[in-house]
PDB file of C-alpha atoms and ligand atoms in Angstrom:
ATOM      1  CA  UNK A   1      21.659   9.599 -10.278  1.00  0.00           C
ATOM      2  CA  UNK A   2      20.694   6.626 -11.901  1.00  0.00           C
ATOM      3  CA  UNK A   3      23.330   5.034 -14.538  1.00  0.00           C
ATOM      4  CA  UNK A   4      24.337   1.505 -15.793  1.00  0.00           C
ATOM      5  CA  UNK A   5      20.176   0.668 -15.861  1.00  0.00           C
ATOM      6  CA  UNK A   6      20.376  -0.496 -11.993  1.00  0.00           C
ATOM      7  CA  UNK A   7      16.755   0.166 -10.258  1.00  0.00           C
ATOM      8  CA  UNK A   8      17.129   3.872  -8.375  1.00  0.00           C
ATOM      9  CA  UNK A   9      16.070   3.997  -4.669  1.00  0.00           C
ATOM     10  CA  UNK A  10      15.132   7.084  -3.179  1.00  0.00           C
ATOM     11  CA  UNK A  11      16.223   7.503   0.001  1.00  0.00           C
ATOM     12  CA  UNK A  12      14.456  10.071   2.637  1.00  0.00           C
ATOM     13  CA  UNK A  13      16.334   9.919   5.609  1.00  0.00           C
ATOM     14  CA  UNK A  14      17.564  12.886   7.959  1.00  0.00           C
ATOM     15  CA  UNK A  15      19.878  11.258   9.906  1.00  0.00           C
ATOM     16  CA  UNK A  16      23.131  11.600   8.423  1.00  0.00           C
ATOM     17  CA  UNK A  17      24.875   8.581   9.798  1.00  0.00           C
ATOM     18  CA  UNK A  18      21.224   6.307   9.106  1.00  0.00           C
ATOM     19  CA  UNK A  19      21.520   7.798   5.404  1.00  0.00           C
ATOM     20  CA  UNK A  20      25.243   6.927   4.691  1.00  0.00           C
ATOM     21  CA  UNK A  21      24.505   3.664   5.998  1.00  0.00           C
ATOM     22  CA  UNK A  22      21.518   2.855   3.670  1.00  0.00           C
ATOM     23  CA  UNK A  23      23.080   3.785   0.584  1.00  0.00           C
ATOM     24  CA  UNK A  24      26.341   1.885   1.148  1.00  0.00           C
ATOM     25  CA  UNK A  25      24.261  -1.244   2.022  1.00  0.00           C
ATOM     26  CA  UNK A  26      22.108  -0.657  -0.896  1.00  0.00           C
ATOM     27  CA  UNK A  27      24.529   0.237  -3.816  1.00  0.00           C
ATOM     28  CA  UNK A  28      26.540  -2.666  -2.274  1.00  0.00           C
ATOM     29  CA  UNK A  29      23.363  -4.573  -3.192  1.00  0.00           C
ATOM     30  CA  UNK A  30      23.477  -2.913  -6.565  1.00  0.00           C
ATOM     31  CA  UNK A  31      20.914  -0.331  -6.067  1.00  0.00           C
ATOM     32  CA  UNK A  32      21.945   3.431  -7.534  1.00  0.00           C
ATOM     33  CA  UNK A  33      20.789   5.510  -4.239  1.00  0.00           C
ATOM     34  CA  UNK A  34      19.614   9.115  -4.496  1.00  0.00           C
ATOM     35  CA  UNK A  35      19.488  10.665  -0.870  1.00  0.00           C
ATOM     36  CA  UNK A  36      17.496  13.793   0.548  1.00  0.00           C
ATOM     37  CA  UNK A  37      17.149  15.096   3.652  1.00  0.00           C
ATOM     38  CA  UNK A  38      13.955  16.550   4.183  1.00  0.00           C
ATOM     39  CA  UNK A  39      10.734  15.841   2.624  1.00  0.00           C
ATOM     40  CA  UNK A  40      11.139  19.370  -0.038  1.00  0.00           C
ATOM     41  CA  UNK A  41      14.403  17.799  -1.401  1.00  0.00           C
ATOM     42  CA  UNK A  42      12.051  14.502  -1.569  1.00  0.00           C
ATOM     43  CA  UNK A  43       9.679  16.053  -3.604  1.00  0.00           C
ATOM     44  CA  UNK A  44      11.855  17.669  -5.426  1.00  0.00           C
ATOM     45  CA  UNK A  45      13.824  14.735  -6.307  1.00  0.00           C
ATOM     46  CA  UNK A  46      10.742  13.189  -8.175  1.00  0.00           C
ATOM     47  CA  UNK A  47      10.828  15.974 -10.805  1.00  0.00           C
ATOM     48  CA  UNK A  48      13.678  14.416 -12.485  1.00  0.00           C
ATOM     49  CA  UNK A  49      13.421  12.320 -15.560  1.00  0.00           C
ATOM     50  CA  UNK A  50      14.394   8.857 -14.615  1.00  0.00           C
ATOM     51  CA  UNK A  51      11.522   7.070 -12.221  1.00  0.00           C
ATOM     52  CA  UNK A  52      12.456   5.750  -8.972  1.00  0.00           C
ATOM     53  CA  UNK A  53      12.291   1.773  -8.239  1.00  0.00           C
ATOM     54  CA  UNK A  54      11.282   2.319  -4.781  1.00  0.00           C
ATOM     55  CA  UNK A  55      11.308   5.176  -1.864  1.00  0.00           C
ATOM     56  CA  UNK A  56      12.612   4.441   1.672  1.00  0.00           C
ATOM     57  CA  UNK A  57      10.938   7.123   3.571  1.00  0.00           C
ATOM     58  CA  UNK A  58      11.540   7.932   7.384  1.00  0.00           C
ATOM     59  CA  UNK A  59       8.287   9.050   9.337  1.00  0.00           C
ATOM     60  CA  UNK A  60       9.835  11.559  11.397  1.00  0.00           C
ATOM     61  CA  UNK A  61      11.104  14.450   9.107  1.00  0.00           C
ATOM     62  CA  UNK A  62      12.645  17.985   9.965  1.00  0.00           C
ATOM     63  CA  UNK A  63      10.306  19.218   7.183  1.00  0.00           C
ATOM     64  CA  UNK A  64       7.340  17.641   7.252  1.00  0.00           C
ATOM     65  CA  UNK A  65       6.173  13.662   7.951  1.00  0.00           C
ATOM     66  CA  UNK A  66       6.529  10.763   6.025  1.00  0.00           C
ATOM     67  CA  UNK A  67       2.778   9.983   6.103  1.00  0.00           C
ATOM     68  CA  UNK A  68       2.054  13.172   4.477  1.00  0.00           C
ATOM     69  CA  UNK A  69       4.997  12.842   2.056  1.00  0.00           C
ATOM     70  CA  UNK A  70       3.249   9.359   0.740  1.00  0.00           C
ATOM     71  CA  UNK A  71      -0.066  11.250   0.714  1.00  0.00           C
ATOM     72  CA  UNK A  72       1.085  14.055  -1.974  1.00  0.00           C
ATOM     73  CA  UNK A  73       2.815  11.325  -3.968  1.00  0.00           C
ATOM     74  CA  UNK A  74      -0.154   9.249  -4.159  1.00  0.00           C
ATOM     75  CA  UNK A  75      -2.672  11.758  -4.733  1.00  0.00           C
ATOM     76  CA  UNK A  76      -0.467  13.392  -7.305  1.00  0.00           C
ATOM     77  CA  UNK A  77      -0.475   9.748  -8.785  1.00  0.00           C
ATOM     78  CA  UNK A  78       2.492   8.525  -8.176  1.00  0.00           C
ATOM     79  CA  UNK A  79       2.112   4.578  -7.068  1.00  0.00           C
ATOM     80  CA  UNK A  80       5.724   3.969  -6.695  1.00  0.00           C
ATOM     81  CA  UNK A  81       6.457   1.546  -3.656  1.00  0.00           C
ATOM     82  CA  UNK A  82       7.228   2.948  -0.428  1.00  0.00           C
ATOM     83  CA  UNK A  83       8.978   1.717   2.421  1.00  0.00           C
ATOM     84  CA  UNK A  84       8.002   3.715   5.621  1.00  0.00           C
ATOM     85  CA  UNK A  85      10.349   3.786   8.148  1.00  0.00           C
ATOM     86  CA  UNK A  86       8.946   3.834  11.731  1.00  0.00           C
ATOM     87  CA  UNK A  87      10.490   4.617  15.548  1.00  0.00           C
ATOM     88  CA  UNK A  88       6.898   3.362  16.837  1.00  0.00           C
ATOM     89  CA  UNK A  89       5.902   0.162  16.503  1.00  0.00           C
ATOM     90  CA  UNK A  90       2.180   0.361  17.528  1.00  0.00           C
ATOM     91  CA  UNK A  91       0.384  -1.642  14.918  1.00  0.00           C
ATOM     92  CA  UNK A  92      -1.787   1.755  14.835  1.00  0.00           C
ATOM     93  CA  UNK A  93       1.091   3.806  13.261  1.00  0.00           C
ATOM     94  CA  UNK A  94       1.672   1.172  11.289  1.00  0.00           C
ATOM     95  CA  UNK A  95      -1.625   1.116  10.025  1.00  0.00           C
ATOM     96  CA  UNK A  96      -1.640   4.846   9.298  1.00  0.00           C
ATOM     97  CA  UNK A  97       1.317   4.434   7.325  1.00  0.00           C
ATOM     98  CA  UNK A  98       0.279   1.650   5.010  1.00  0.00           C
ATOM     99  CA  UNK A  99      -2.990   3.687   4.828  1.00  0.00           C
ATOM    100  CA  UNK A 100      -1.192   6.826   3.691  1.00  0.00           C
ATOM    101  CA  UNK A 101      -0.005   4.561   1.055  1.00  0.00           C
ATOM    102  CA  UNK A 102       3.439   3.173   1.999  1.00  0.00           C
ATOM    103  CA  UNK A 103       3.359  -0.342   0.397  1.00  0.00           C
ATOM    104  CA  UNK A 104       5.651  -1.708   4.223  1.00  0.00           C
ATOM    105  CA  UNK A 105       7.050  -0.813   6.800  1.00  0.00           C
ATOM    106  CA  UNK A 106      10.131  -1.598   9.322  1.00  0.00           C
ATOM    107  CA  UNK A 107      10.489  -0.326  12.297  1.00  0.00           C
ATOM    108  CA  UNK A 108      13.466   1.383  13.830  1.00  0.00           C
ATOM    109  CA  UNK A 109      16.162  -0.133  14.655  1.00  0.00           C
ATOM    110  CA  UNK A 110      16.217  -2.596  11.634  1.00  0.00           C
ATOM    111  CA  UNK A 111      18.724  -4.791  10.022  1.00  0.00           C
ATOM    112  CA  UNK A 112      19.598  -3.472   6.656  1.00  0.00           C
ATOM    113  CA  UNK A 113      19.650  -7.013   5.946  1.00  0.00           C
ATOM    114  CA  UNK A 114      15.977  -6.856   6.481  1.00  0.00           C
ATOM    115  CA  UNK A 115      15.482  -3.828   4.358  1.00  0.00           C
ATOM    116  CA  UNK A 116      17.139  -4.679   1.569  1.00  0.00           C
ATOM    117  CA  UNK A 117      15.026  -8.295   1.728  1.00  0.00           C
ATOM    118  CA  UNK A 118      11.723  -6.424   1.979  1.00  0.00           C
ATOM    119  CA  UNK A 119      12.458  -4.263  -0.680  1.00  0.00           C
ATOM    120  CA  UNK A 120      13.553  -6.858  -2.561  1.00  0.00           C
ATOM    121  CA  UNK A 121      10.214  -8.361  -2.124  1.00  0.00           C
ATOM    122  CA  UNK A 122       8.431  -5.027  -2.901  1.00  0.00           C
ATOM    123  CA  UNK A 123      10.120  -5.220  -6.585  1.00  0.00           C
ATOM    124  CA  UNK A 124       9.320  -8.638  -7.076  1.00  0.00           C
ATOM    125  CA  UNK A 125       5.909  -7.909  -6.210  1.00  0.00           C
ATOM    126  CA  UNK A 126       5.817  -5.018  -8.617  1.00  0.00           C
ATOM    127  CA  UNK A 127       7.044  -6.628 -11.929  1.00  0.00           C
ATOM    128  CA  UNK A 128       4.725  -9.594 -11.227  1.00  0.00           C
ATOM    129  CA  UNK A 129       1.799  -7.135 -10.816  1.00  0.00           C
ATOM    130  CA  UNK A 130       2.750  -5.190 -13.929  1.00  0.00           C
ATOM    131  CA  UNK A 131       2.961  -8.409 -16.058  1.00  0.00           C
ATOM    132  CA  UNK A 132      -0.591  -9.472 -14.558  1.00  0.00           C
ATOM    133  CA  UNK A 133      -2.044  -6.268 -14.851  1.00  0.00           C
ATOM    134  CA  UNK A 134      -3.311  -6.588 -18.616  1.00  0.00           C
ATOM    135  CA  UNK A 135      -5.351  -9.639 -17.975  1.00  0.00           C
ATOM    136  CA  UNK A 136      -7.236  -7.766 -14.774  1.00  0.00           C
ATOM    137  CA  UNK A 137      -6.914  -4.203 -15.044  1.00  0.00           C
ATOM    138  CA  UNK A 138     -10.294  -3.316 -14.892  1.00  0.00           C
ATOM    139  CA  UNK A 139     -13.498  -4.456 -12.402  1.00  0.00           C
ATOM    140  CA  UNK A 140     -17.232  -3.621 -13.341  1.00  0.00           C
ATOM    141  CA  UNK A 141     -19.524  -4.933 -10.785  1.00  0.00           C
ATOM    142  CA  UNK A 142     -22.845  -3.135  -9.852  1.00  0.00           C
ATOM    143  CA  UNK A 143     -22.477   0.258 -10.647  1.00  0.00           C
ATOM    144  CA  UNK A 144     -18.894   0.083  -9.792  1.00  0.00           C
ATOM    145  CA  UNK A 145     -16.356   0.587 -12.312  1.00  0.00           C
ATOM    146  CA  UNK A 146     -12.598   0.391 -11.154  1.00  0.00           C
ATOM    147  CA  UNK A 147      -9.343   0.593 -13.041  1.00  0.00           C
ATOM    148  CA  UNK A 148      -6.792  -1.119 -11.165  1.00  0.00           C
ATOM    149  CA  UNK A 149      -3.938   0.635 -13.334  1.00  0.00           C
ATOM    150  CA  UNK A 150      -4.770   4.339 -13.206  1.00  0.00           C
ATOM    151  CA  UNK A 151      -6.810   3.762  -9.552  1.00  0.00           C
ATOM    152  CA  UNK A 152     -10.397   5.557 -10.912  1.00  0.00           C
ATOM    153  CA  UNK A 153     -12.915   4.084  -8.900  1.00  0.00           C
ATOM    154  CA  UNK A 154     -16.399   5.384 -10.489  1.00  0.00           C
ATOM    155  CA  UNK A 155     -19.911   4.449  -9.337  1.00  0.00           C
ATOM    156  CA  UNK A 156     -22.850   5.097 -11.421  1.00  0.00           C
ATOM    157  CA  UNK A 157     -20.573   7.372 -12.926  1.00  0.00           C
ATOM    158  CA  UNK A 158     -19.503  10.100 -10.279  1.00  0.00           C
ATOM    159  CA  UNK A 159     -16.063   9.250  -9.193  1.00  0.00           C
ATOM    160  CA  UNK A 160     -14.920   8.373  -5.769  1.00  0.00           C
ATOM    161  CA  UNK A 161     -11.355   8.474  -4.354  1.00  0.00           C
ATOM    162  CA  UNK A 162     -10.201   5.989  -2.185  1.00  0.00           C
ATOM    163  CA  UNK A 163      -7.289   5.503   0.421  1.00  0.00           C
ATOM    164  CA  UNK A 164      -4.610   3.206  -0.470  1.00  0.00           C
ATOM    165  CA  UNK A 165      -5.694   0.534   1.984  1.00  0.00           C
ATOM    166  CA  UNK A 166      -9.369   0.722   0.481  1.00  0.00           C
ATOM    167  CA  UNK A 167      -7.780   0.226  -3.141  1.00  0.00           C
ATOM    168  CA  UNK A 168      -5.626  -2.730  -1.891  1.00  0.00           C
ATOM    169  CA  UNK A 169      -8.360  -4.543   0.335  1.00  0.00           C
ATOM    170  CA  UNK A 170     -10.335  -3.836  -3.320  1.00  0.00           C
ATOM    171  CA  UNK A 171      -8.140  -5.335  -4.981  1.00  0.00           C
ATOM    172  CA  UNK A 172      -7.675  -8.133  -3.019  1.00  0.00           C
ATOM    173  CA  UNK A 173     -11.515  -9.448  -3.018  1.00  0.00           C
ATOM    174  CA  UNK A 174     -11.155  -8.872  -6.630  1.00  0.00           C
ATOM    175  CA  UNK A 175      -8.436 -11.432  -7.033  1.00  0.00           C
ATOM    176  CA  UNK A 176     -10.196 -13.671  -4.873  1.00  0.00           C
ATOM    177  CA  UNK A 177     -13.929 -13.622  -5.940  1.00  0.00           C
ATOM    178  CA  UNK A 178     -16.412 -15.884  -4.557  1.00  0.00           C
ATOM    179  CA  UNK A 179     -14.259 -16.696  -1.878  1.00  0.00           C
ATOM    180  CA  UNK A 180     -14.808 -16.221   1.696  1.00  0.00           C
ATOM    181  CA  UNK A 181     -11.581 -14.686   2.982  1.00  0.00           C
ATOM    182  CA  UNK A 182     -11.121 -14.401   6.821  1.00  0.00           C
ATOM    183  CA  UNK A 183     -10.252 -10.960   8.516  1.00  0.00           C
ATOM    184  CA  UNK A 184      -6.829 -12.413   9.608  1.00  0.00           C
ATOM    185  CA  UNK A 185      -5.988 -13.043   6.117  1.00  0.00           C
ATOM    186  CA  UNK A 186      -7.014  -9.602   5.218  1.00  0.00           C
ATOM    187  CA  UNK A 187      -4.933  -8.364   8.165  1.00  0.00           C
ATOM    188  CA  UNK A 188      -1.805 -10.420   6.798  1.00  0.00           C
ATOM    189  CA  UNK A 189      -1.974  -9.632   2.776  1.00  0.00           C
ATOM    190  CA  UNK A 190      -3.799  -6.435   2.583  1.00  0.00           C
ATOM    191  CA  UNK A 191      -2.707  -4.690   5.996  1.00  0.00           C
ATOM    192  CA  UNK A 192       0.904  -7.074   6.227  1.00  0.00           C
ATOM    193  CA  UNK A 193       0.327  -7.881   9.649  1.00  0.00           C
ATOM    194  CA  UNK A 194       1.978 -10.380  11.156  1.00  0.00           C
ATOM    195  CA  UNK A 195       0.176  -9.738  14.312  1.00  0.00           C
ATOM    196  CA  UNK A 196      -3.205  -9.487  14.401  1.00  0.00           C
ATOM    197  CA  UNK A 197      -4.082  -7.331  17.527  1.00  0.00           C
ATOM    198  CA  UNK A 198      -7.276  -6.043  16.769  1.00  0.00           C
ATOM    199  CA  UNK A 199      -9.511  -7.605  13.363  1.00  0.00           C
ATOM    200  CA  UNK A 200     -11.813  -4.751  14.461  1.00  0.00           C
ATOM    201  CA  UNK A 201      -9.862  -2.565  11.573  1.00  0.00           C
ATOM    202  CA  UNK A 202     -11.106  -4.780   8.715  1.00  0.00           C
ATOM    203  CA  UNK A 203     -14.927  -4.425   9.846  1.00  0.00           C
ATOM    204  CA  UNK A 204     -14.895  -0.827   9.515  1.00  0.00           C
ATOM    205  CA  UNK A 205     -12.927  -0.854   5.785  1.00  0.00           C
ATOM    206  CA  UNK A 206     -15.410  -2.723   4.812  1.00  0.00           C
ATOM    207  CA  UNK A 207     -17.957  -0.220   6.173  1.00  0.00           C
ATOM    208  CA  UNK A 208     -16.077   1.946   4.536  1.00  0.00           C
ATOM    209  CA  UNK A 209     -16.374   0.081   0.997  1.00  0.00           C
ATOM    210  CA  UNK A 210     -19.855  -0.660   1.462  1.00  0.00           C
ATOM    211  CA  UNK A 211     -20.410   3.142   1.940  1.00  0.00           C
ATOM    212  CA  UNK A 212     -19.081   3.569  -1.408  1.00  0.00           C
ATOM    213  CA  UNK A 213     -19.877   0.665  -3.022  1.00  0.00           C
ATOM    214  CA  UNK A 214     -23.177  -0.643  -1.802  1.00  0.00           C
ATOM    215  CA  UNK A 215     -26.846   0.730  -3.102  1.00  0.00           C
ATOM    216  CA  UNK A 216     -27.836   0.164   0.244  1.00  0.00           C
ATOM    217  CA  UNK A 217     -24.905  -0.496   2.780  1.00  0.00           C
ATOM    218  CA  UNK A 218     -27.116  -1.870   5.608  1.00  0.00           C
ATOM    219  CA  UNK A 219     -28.237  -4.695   3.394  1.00  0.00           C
ATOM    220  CA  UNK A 220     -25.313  -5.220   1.273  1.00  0.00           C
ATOM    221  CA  UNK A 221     -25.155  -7.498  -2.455  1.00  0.00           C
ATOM    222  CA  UNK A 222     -21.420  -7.658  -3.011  1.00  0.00           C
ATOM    223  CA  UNK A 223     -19.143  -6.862   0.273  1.00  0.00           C
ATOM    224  CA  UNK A 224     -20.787 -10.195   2.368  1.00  0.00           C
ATOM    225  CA  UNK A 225     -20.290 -10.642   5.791  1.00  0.00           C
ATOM    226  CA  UNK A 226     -19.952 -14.537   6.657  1.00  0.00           C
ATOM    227  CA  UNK A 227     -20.582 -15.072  10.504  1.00  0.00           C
ATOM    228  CA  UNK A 228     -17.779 -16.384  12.454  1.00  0.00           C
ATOM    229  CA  UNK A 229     -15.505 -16.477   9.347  1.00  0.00           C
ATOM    230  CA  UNK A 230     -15.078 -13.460   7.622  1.00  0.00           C
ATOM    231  CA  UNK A 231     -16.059 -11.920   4.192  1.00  0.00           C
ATOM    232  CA  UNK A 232     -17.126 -12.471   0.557  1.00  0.00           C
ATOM    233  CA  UNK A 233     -17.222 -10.575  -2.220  1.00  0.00           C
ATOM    234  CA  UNK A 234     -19.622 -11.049  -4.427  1.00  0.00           C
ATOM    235  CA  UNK A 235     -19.114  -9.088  -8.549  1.00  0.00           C
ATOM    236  CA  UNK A 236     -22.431 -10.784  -9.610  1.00  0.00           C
ATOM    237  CA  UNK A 237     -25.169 -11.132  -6.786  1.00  0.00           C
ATOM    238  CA  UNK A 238     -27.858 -13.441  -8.202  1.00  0.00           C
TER     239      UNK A 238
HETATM  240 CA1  LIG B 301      14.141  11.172  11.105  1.00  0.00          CA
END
């Protein structure tokens, strides 16, 4: 396991030959790699002491799937980044990964050079977020109330769960208040699409967040819709 203080990777890979490869292209990046096989050594794995840095998760599993494998870690409140590992490249299954809560995604084959970049990136991302988190950790607006750290999400006091993408898209009007942000820049920040084939998925999040969010979602005061543009959130409707 883990020794020396170098980040931990958990690796969930069934192929044998796709597993050796990861780990010697990861500890040669200085990673310590802990491998399983199925998605019950996965799970297992978790239980030990020392935290994982990141997970590298393959979709297809003898065991079980690695959408539902990011599913039990997230509900069970683990918010540790994921890297789903895809055969198919449809943007759909790559859109029901990230909204099982994977944080990316690469599809197979991939470069480890690639892999190791976008993990790379994922860590990055993660020690910035945890330095920013104490000056925004927390959004009241309406009857909302939402702790970014520990994901509650209550309104008018009953609490609501919501998926990962939800949280994220969330998040993302909350860092950018005010602002009218277009659905191809939700698509490419919140979603990470670099293609943009249908911007018909960010209309119904949003009907999904007004469901939640809105006193009355037909005639919404903080999720705004700006014709021919995109949307604006609004904490503090006048
Ligand atoms: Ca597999």
């Amino acid at each position: 396991m883990s020794n020396g203080g170098n980040p931990n990777i958990l690796v969930v890979e069934d192929e044998e030959h796709l597993a050796a490869g990861l780990k010697l292209n990861l500890s040669l990046e200085g990673f310590e790699v802990t491998l399983a096989g199925n998605g019950r050594d996965a799970m297992a794995a978790f239980l030990q002491p020392e935290p994982f840095a990141a997970v590298v998760v393959d979709v297809m599993l003898p065991d079980t799937d690695g959408y539902a494998l990011c599913q039990r870690l997230r509900s069970s409140g683990n918010f540790v980044p994921v890297i789903m590992l895809t055969a198919r490249s449809s943007a759909v299954d790559r859109v029901r990964g990230l909204d099982a809560g994977a944080d990316d995604y690469l599809g197979k084959p991939f470069e480890f050079e690639e892999l190791v970049a976008r993990l790379k990136s994922l860590l990055r991302r993660q020690s910035w977020q945890g330095e920013s988190r104490e000056r925004s950790s927390t959004l009241n607006f309406g009857a909302a109330a939402i702790d970014f750290e520990t994901h509650r999400v209550t309104v008018s006091g009953e609490s609501h769960n919501l998926t990962h993408l939800e949280f994220e898209l969330l998040r993302y009007f909350a860092e950018n208040q005010g602002r009218v942000v277009s659905r191809e820049e939700l698509l490419e920040k919140v979603w990470k699409l670099r293609h943009f084939p249908n911007t018909r998925t960010v209309d119904n999040f949003i009907s999904r967040l007004r469901k939640v969010f809105e006193t009355d979602p037909k005639h919404p005061r903080h999720f705004l819709s700006h014709r021919g543009t995109g949307y604006r959130f609004e904490p503090n409707p006048s």
